[in-house]
XYZ file of C-alpha atoms in Angstrom:
624
model
C 0.000 0.000 0.000
C 1.511 3.300 -1.105
C 1.060 6.099 1.411
C 1.621 9.850 1.836
C 1.885 12.477 4.543
C -0.187 15.657 4.299
C 0.677 18.748 6.374
C -2.442 19.777 8.321
C -0.913 22.296 10.735
C 2.142 24.498 11.084
C 4.334 26.366 8.598
C 4.004 23.693 5.881
C 0.210 23.376 6.049
C -1.232 22.108 2.766
C 1.902 20.402 1.446
C 1.682 16.727 0.484
C 4.588 14.266 0.290
C 4.326 10.843 -1.351
C 6.123 7.928 0.345
C 7.391 6.028 -2.682
C 10.746 4.666 -1.454
C 11.183 1.781 1.002
C 12.974 4.208 3.364
C 11.853 7.848 3.335
C 14.191 10.073 5.362
C 12.577 13.296 6.572
C 14.430 16.389 7.728
C 15.639 19.894 6.977
C 18.746 18.827 5.085
C 18.363 18.673 1.260
C 19.868 15.164 1.253
C 16.660 13.746 2.808
C 14.077 11.908 0.718
C 11.503 14.424 1.977
C 12.868 17.881 2.797
C 10.855 19.914 5.312
C 12.684 23.220 5.405
C 11.763 24.609 8.810
C 13.935 25.386 11.839
C 11.776 23.306 14.196
C 12.644 20.194 12.128
C 16.097 18.658 12.673
C 18.507 18.194 9.773
C 17.878 14.447 9.925
C 14.648 14.147 11.899
C 13.097 10.719 11.270
C 12.719 7.909 8.754
C 9.416 6.431 7.542
C 10.089 2.846 6.512
C 7.971 0.295 4.698
C 8.129 -3.369 5.644
C 5.697 -5.532 3.675
C 2.277 -3.912 4.087
C 3.324 -2.123 7.304
C 4.769 1.385 7.702
C 6.836 2.477 10.716
C 8.373 5.790 11.773
C 11.667 5.951 13.707
C 13.096 9.058 15.334
C 16.725 9.834 14.421
C 17.659 11.446 17.752
C 15.998 14.676 16.629
C 16.220 17.738 18.827
C 12.464 18.232 19.182
C 11.403 14.586 19.009
C 8.922 12.735 16.811
C 5.312 12.481 18.019
C 2.545 10.121 16.865
C -0.923 11.222 17.988
C 0.755 13.676 20.400
C 2.806 10.901 22.066
C 6.631 10.998 21.714
C 7.987 7.841 20.079
C 11.276 6.237 19.135
C 9.697 3.801 16.709
C 6.025 3.190 16.048
C 3.815 1.463 13.476
C 1.788 4.020 11.525
C -1.880 3.522 10.670
C -4.020 5.581 8.264
C -5.276 8.662 10.086
C -2.344 8.909 12.529
C -1.009 12.407 13.265
C 2.756 12.699 12.814
C 4.352 15.762 14.454
C 7.879 16.942 13.626
C 8.679 20.126 15.516
C 5.992 22.693 14.651
C 4.801 20.700 11.611
C 1.891 18.258 11.946
C 1.212 15.750 9.168
C -1.591 13.268 8.563
C -0.503 9.766 7.504
C -2.823 8.577 4.728
C -2.980 5.978 1.942
C -1.954 7.377 -1.417
C -4.926 8.751 -3.347
C -6.114 6.204 -5.900
C -7.166 7.252 -9.421
C -10.898 7.720 -9.742
C -12.811 4.662 -10.918
C -16.150 4.632 -12.650
C -17.254 1.604 -10.699
C -16.133 -1.528 -8.846
C -14.211 -4.151 -10.763
C -15.990 -7.519 -10.735
C -14.230 -10.743 -9.746
C -13.614 -13.346 -12.467
C -16.258 -12.394 -15.063
C -17.957 -15.012 -17.169
C -16.725 -15.462 -20.714
C -18.635 -13.444 -23.310
C -20.005 -16.616 -24.852
C -21.758 -17.563 -21.592
C -23.957 -14.439 -21.487
C -26.221 -13.021 -24.198
C -27.448 -9.495 -23.508
C -31.075 -9.015 -24.464
C -31.712 -5.531 -22.983
C -29.595 -2.583 -21.783
C -31.389 0.021 -19.654
C -29.635 3.337 -19.085
C -30.630 5.639 -16.174
C -32.089 8.284 -18.505
C -34.431 5.656 -19.989
C -35.651 4.319 -16.639
C -39.386 4.704 -16.028
C -39.110 5.511 -12.325
C -35.939 7.618 -12.466
C -36.994 10.082 -15.168
C -39.619 12.757 -14.332
C -42.719 12.575 -16.518
C -42.291 9.020 -17.784
C -44.917 7.508 -15.466
C -47.463 10.164 -16.510
C -46.653 9.531 -20.165
C -47.230 5.792 -19.830
C -50.504 6.353 -17.968
C -51.704 8.734 -20.637
C -50.828 6.230 -23.358
C -52.821 3.392 -21.859
C -54.510 4.394 -18.618
C -56.884 1.456 -18.455
C -54.284 -1.315 -18.697
C -51.280 0.266 -17.014
C -52.867 2.233 -14.179
C -53.471 -0.598 -11.741
C -50.062 -2.210 -12.341
C -48.164 1.069 -11.944
C -50.079 1.810 -8.754
C -49.031 -1.563 -7.312
C -45.418 -1.040 -8.338
C -45.287 2.477 -6.868
C -46.834 1.223 -3.634
C -44.218 -1.554 -3.475
C -41.390 0.946 -4.088
C -42.695 3.233 -1.322
C -42.870 0.324 1.130
C -39.347 -0.817 0.202
C -37.986 2.738 0.558
C -39.434 3.094 4.064
C -38.043 -0.276 5.211
C -34.554 0.234 3.729
C -34.121 3.711 5.223
C -35.155 2.457 8.671
C -32.168 0.079 8.858
C -28.598 0.594 10.084
C -25.527 -1.189 8.799
C -24.320 -2.191 5.348
C -25.132 -5.866 5.856
C -28.710 -5.265 7.056
C -29.477 -2.886 4.156
C -27.919 -5.272 1.607
C -30.047 -8.158 2.875
C -33.219 -6.017 2.733
C -32.326 -4.927 -0.807
C -32.051 -8.549 -1.902
C -35.252 -9.493 -0.084
C -37.039 -6.633 -1.880
C -35.715 -7.845 -5.238
C -37.312 -11.238 -4.525
C -40.614 -9.548 -3.649
C -41.016 -7.660 -6.951
C -39.522 -10.240 -9.348
C -39.724 -14.016 -9.835
C -35.965 -14.329 -9.213
C -34.962 -17.256 -6.993
C -31.573 -15.925 -5.881
C -29.492 -12.741 -5.941
C -26.362 -11.039 -4.674
C -25.093 -7.543 -3.814
C -21.448 -6.882 -4.618
C -19.646 -3.955 -2.939
C -15.906 -3.187 -3.189
C -15.267 -4.477 0.353
C -17.825 -7.282 0.679
C -20.536 -9.363 -0.976
C -23.936 -10.593 0.274
C -26.366 -13.111 -1.204
C -30.031 -14.053 -0.682
C -32.015 -17.063 -1.818
C -35.779 -17.278 -1.955
C -37.270 -19.310 0.915
C -33.870 -19.773 2.647
C -32.684 -16.187 3.243
C -29.003 -15.134 3.488
C -26.482 -17.523 1.896
C -22.864 -17.436 0.744
C -22.476 -15.366 -2.412
C -22.167 -17.799 -5.380
C -19.181 -17.090 -7.613
C -21.274 -17.572 -10.772
C -23.655 -14.807 -9.673
C -20.844 -12.355 -8.932
C -19.315 -13.145 -12.301
C -22.439 -11.777 -14.049
C -21.616 -8.169 -13.089
C -18.718 -7.912 -15.565
C -20.273 -5.449 -17.982
C -22.007 -3.031 -15.586
C -18.962 -0.780 -14.996
C -18.254 -0.474 -18.729
C -21.858 0.113 -19.819
C -22.866 2.326 -16.822
C -26.298 0.756 -17.229
C -28.569 -2.075 -16.089
C -28.663 -5.211 -18.200
C -31.011 -8.114 -18.746
C -29.138 -11.175 -20.024
C -29.714 -14.795 -20.921
C -27.148 -17.201 -19.493
C -26.216 -19.631 -22.260
C -24.876 -22.239 -19.841
C -28.361 -22.458 -18.256
C -30.931 -22.353 -21.090
C -34.092 -20.418 -20.250
C -32.384 -18.626 -17.333
C -32.447 -14.810 -17.285
C -30.266 -12.614 -15.071
C -30.559 -8.889 -14.286
C -27.511 -6.836 -13.236
C -28.197 -3.335 -11.921
C -25.745 -0.628 -10.744
C -26.294 0.716 -7.218
C -25.976 4.481 -7.654
C -25.403 7.364 -5.242
C -24.770 10.947 -6.441
C -23.953 9.619 -9.896
C -21.290 7.171 -8.665
C -21.546 3.379 -8.735
C -21.277 2.012 -5.175
C -21.805 -1.613 -6.153
C -23.940 -3.960 -8.219
C -27.197 -5.850 -7.609
C -27.584 -9.086 -9.580
C -30.571 -11.469 -9.524
C -31.214 -14.668 -11.437
C -34.576 -16.152 -12.399
C -35.409 -19.830 -12.643
C -36.150 -21.616 -15.882
C -39.812 -21.071 -16.731
C -40.009 -17.847 -14.654
C -38.092 -15.395 -16.825
C -37.237 -11.850 -15.863
C -38.497 -9.137 -18.229
C -38.088 -5.417 -18.946
C -40.651 -4.393 -16.297
C -38.691 -6.315 -13.656
C -35.514 -4.539 -14.729
C -37.269 -1.174 -14.355
C -38.281 -2.016 -10.780
C -34.818 -3.286 -9.864
C -33.245 -0.051 -11.136
C -35.558 1.986 -8.912
C -34.863 -0.222 -5.855
C -31.082 0.039 -6.395
C -31.278 3.844 -6.542
C -33.375 3.885 -3.342
C -30.789 1.716 -1.574
C -27.729 3.632 -2.839
C -27.809 6.625 -0.408
C -28.734 4.317 2.488
C -25.737 2.055 1.774
C -23.420 5.049 1.374
C -24.617 6.549 4.658
C -24.262 3.209 6.481
C -20.702 2.759 5.168
C -19.799 6.277 6.341
C -21.285 5.635 9.792
C -19.371 2.348 10.138
C -16.158 4.097 9.104
C -16.732 6.886 11.662
C -17.571 4.371 14.405
C -14.324 2.533 13.651
C -12.399 5.803 13.760
C -14.109 6.659 17.041
C -12.991 3.345 18.542
C -9.436 4.023 17.347
C -9.436 7.491 18.900
C -10.827 6.134 22.168
C -7.958 3.634 22.250
C -5.483 6.446 21.604
C -7.116 8.506 24.343
C -6.524 5.627 26.760
C -2.824 5.664 25.847
C -2.646 9.389 26.582
C -3.311 8.837 30.289
C 0.408 9.392 30.961
C 1.334 5.963 29.609
C 4.387 7.198 27.705
C 7.291 4.845 27.026
C 8.529 2.209 24.628
C 11.177 0.355 26.617
C 10.906 -3.346 27.535
C 9.571 -2.588 31.022
C 6.793 -0.316 29.718
C 5.878 -2.759 26.948
C 5.466 -5.482 29.567
C 3.221 -3.219 31.665
C 1.061 -2.326 28.653
C 0.701 -6.008 27.755
C -0.435 -6.780 31.311
C -2.916 -3.887 31.217
C -4.392 -5.204 27.962
C -4.844 -8.665 29.484
C -6.244 -7.742 32.906
C -8.550 -5.053 31.486
C -10.799 -7.680 29.906
C -11.553 -9.479 33.196
C -13.132 -8.317 36.457
C -10.458 -9.651 38.828
C -9.115 -7.357 41.548
C -5.734 -5.795 40.727
C -3.071 -4.621 43.191
C -0.754 -2.037 41.624
C 2.554 -1.683 43.485
C 5.432 0.687 42.953
C 7.325 3.641 44.346
C 5.658 7.008 44.756
C 5.360 8.882 41.478
C 5.532 5.848 39.147
C 1.984 6.411 37.839
C -0.127 3.862 39.713
C -3.364 5.819 39.288
C -2.654 6.277 35.585
C -2.310 2.510 35.237
C -5.637 2.058 37.041
C -7.262 4.551 34.649
C -5.781 2.710 31.658
C -7.162 -0.620 32.933
C -10.595 0.938 33.349
C -10.505 2.722 29.958
C -9.672 -0.527 28.127
C -12.226 -2.646 29.993
C -15.892 -3.384 29.187
C -16.679 -0.978 32.058
C -15.094 1.982 30.239
C -18.440 3.796 29.853
C -19.119 3.463 33.589
C -17.659 5.762 36.319
C -14.037 5.580 37.492
C -13.979 6.603 41.160
C -10.701 7.169 43.056
C -10.220 7.556 46.793
C -6.957 8.161 48.674
C -6.997 6.069 51.848
C -4.043 7.978 53.380
C -5.607 11.442 53.449
C -8.743 10.721 55.494
C -9.412 9.683 59.065
C -11.094 6.348 59.729
C -14.600 7.830 60.071
C -14.289 10.101 57.042
C -12.810 7.310 54.934
C -15.746 4.999 55.695
C -18.171 7.839 54.987
C -16.487 8.527 51.635
C -16.368 4.862 50.698
C -19.719 3.557 51.988
C -21.748 6.765 52.426
C -23.666 7.691 55.580
C -27.194 8.191 56.839
C -28.494 11.474 58.174
C -27.445 11.926 61.807
C -24.883 9.093 61.709
C -22.301 11.385 63.323
C -21.785 15.044 64.143
C -22.058 17.041 60.951
C -24.004 14.378 59.041
C -26.904 16.701 58.242
C -28.104 14.726 55.222
C -27.855 11.305 53.671
C -24.749 10.892 51.469
C -23.985 8.332 48.774
C -20.556 6.731 49.048
C -17.997 6.038 46.333
C -19.252 2.459 45.984
C -22.751 3.679 45.136
C -21.446 6.353 42.775
C -19.262 3.841 40.942
C -22.180 1.483 40.273
C -20.867 -1.083 37.782
C -17.713 0.973 37.181
C -14.288 0.855 38.837
C -13.233 1.847 42.359
C -9.557 2.777 42.780
C -8.210 2.569 46.343
C -4.944 4.489 46.464
C -2.539 3.925 49.392
C -4.747 1.055 50.577
C -2.098 -0.015 53.093
C -2.889 3.105 55.169
C -6.416 1.896 56.005
C -7.329 1.547 59.683
C -7.981 -2.039 60.909
C -11.745 -1.492 61.256
C -12.000 -0.136 57.727
C -9.954 -3.091 56.460
C -12.510 -5.510 57.954
C -15.395 -3.705 56.247
C -13.556 -3.631 52.905
C -12.898 -7.378 53.220
C -16.648 -7.980 53.586
C -17.321 -5.912 50.468
C -14.806 -7.933 48.459
C -16.155 -11.266 49.740
C -19.909 -10.680 49.877
C -20.258 -7.722 47.484
C -22.392 -6.050 50.168
C -21.944 -3.010 52.423
C -23.928 -0.702 54.699
C -23.862 3.064 54.951
C -22.336 4.498 58.125
C -25.223 4.655 60.622
C -27.437 2.501 58.354
C -28.883 -0.970 58.730
C -29.838 -1.853 55.144
C -27.363 -3.955 53.146
C -26.574 -2.647 49.679
C -25.084 -4.540 46.732
C -22.142 -3.396 44.630
C -21.007 -4.656 41.228
C -17.917 -2.414 41.069
C -14.471 -3.638 40.103
C -11.685 -2.898 42.611
C -8.150 -1.758 41.837
C -5.868 -1.014 44.791
C -2.441 0.607 44.929
C 0.330 1.073 47.457
C 3.980 2.137 47.639
C 4.647 0.150 50.826
C 6.007 -3.356 51.321
C 2.705 -5.226 51.824
C 4.336 -8.452 53.013
C 6.168 -6.535 55.742
C 2.920 -4.749 56.735
C 1.137 -8.119 56.970
C 3.956 -9.591 59.056
C 3.917 -6.636 61.462
C 0.133 -6.823 61.826
C -0.515 -3.426 60.259
C -2.482 -4.990 57.397
C -4.857 -7.954 57.411
C -3.454 -11.037 55.728
C -6.853 -12.186 54.390
C -7.493 -8.733 52.869
C -4.043 -8.769 51.273
C -4.868 -12.069 49.573
C -8.215 -10.692 48.380
C -6.544 -7.609 46.865
C -3.486 -9.358 45.449
C -5.391 -11.490 42.921
C -3.496 -9.930 39.995
C -0.297 -8.174 41.123
C 1.100 -5.486 38.841
C 4.466 -3.969 39.818
C 5.549 -0.679 38.252
C 9.313 -0.249 37.833
C 10.917 2.979 39.097
C 12.067 5.449 36.462
C 15.756 4.667 37.109
C 15.082 1.111 35.871
C 13.675 2.319 32.540
C 16.028 5.152 31.642
C 15.385 4.587 27.943
C 11.935 6.184 28.442
C 13.235 9.354 30.135
C 13.829 11.324 26.872
C 10.336 10.388 25.632
C 8.689 11.421 28.895
C 10.713 14.640 29.024
C 9.742 15.492 25.442
C 6.087 14.788 26.239
C 6.158 17.127 29.259
C 8.001 19.839 27.308
C 5.255 19.811 24.667
C 2.531 19.859 27.328
C 3.888 22.773 29.367
C 5.034 24.746 26.337
C 1.433 24.663 25.142
C 0.103 25.561 28.607
C 2.465 28.501 29.144
C 2.522 29.716 25.540
C 6.326 29.540 25.404
C 8.087 28.499 22.196
C 10.150 25.652 23.655
C 10.858 23.220 20.835
C 12.857 20.520 22.591
C 15.692 19.536 24.918
C 19.387 20.058 24.239
C 21.634 16.983 24.040
C 23.496 17.991 27.215
C 20.270 18.498 29.198
C 18.938 15.186 27.892
C 22.105 13.433 29.067
C 21.775 14.908 32.583
C 18.098 13.898 32.726
C 18.942 10.328 31.714
C 21.822 10.004 34.191
C 19.798 11.158 37.222
C 18.244 8.492 39.507
C 14.833 10.223 39.969
C 13.839 9.233 43.512
C 10.479 10.941 42.849
C 10.079 9.046 39.567
C 7.794 10.393 36.809
C 6.173 12.971 39.090
C 9.569 14.494 39.880
C 10.532 14.490 36.183
C 7.302 16.298 35.297
C 7.938 18.959 37.939
C 11.526 19.462 36.742
C 10.415 19.920 33.120
C 7.614 22.309 34.099
C 10.133 24.420 36.048
C 12.578 24.385 33.114
C 9.886 25.481 30.639
C 8.572 28.263 32.894
C 11.946 29.674 33.995
C 14.079 28.911 30.913
C 14.949 31.668 28.469
C 16.134 29.711 25.411
C 14.150 27.929 22.720
C 15.332 24.571 24.084
C 15.788 23.226 27.614
C 19.441 23.729 28.589
C 21.409 22.231 31.536
C 21.261 25.573 33.379
C 17.442 25.301 33.365
C 17.614 22.126 35.466
C 17.740 21.973 39.288
C 21.167 21.784 40.909
C 20.432 18.283 42.196
C 20.637 16.985 38.626
C 23.976 18.700 38.012
C 25.723 17.677 41.235
C 26.917 14.285 40.104
C 29.653 13.465 37.588
C 29.052 14.780 34.084
C 27.416 12.175 31.806
C 29.723 10.506 29.256
C 30.479 12.743 26.316
C 29.308 15.923 28.089
C 31.801 18.569 29.205
C 30.463 20.340 32.315
C 30.404 24.128 32.300
C 32.993 25.941 34.413
C 30.446 27.438 36.799
C 28.691 24.161 37.574
C 31.971 22.256 37.861
C 33.390 24.849 40.289
C 30.173 24.722 42.334
C 30.353 20.938 42.574
C 33.983 21.068 43.737
C 33.159 23.663 46.425
C 30.290 21.484 47.705
C 32.596 18.474 47.898
C 35.246 20.371 49.878
C 32.663 21.815 52.300
C 31.140 18.396 53.011
C 34.509 16.633 53.416
C 35.752 19.401 55.725
C 32.590 19.343 57.871
C 32.674 15.553 58.262
C 36.344 15.681 59.184
C 35.625 18.327 61.873
C 32.697 16.234 63.154
C 34.902 13.202 63.542
C 33.103 11.258 60.842
C 29.597 11.831 62.217
C 27.176 12.661 59.439
C 24.580 14.030 61.876
C 27.120 16.390 63.469
C 28.430 17.424 60.050
C 24.874 18.232 58.907
C 24.451 20.436 61.987
C 27.706 22.286 61.210
C 26.556 22.871 57.626
C 23.014 23.856 58.637
C 21.518 21.004 56.604
C 19.047 18.236 57.346
C 20.886 14.875 57.723
C 18.765 13.328 54.936
C 19.742 16.134 52.567
C 23.410 15.663 53.446
C 23.113 11.942 52.729
C 21.623 12.735 49.329
C 24.456 15.170 48.580
C 27.036 12.527 49.501
C 25.343 10.045 47.174
C 24.922 12.510 44.277
C 28.478 13.865 44.579
C 29.873 10.319 44.734
C 31.752 10.969 48.004
C 31.312 7.554 49.619
C 34.791 6.356 48.610
C 36.392 9.602 49.773
C 34.718 9.271 53.203
C 35.907 5.727 53.925
C 39.021 7.055 55.661
C 37.091 9.490 57.911
C 35.830 6.831 60.294
C 32.282 5.676 61.053
C 29.495 8.263 60.903
């Protein structure tokens, strides 16, 4: 499949580039297959490669990154309709425009000797498609034709009403064939469309489309007309082939075949032409609706990916595969990981990809509320249940209905609340605070924690039976330091987000800043990275994020390989090292006393020692 990219936004809006080569290099440099001469596009930005029937885009370490549907990517399969963003230029990935065709090409037509045409009916000669023709025929022979024309018009009106009350290409095609059987003595028929074929047989209904019927449509595209033919291989058998028209274009072909002894005639062909024209707009509309519904499903899937799930490394691919699998079942999921790894975003992605996606997603943080307030939020309360309960309140379980309940920091629950949650998970029943009536819940539960649950169970802080109920499907999120390959993608995603929010023209991240971001351990994980990028975008003064826009904590350690540290930052690091070594020496090796001399918190001093790589230098100073 040949494809193209069409600029839909940015400085190159309106330009179209055909993807003819197997590898299409895109960038500002004239040596590229496709040159996009704009400063926001790198000299060698990306390559769009064809492999079989599949197209992929791969970023070539561009300064501003390559985005597919607003998500930064290293390499991604492209599908028709995807948005490809290079710097300030946004392109739409589309199949290459095909030359216009007058009609669909039929499969394996019969040989000319097998079919003898007896009548060709063009649209301008059709009785029911040309104004005035019915009146003329009535005037010519009112006595004999009046009753028959009245019956035919009544049948056409009934067929029109029934066809336009249906949805879906298949349903309309079957009704079209059923109508053809009603107004003609045909015993079988078929509708051929470019993407599919349907068949109908009198007395038995829908059947597989016979190849010999489809082969009869050979001449319709060339003649642009309906035809009545005698099939030589079946003496006495007549077949009618009629184009299905919409706005002057042929959408497909209707073909019906009569039995020997019940021949089709010119009047039947007239009726079939009228029915095909009635069905044409309905089929076209149904095809458009099905296409839009498919596009809507694709966009909903993309929207689920946008819930912060950015990354293409092995760890993130494994997480996304697990999400896809657990989303389709109702089992309880326990999401574990350090603070800031995106546990709630994973819960949202599970919900968005599940059959419950149209139902509510309700989140509650178990660490921020007291025991009474937590139970009130979760189960609801009756009027007068406690001081301040001036009215009845629905809890999160009631609000969620058949949706998803996300329990964040579930390990912080009080023991009494844990017992009540265990009953909900076991019996699917609960009572409002201060109430006596049991209520049923059909919600799915997803829990999350950043604590060691096994240690909490062992110490008695968390119920063992509740842990087993929650830990049906464990899902562990890796910290950001264990998937460093995703840091540039995440950073690029946050740069684009906060540049748009603040209105600043920040086009990317410099190579030096990217190296510092990748080398840092990120104890706060993705949340810390997002905050750092937001600060850099807001306070930076250049068109790209530079090392000086980053917090000092990121610059304290050794310079990343291949990066020469600036004189100011290097001098600052050396001064910090000397101050810390001197203070620890004066304190006799005690880190706590050294922190007091420096006016720092001991935890901050420990972090400085780790970031400045001073552990080896301190081995000779004695125990802390």
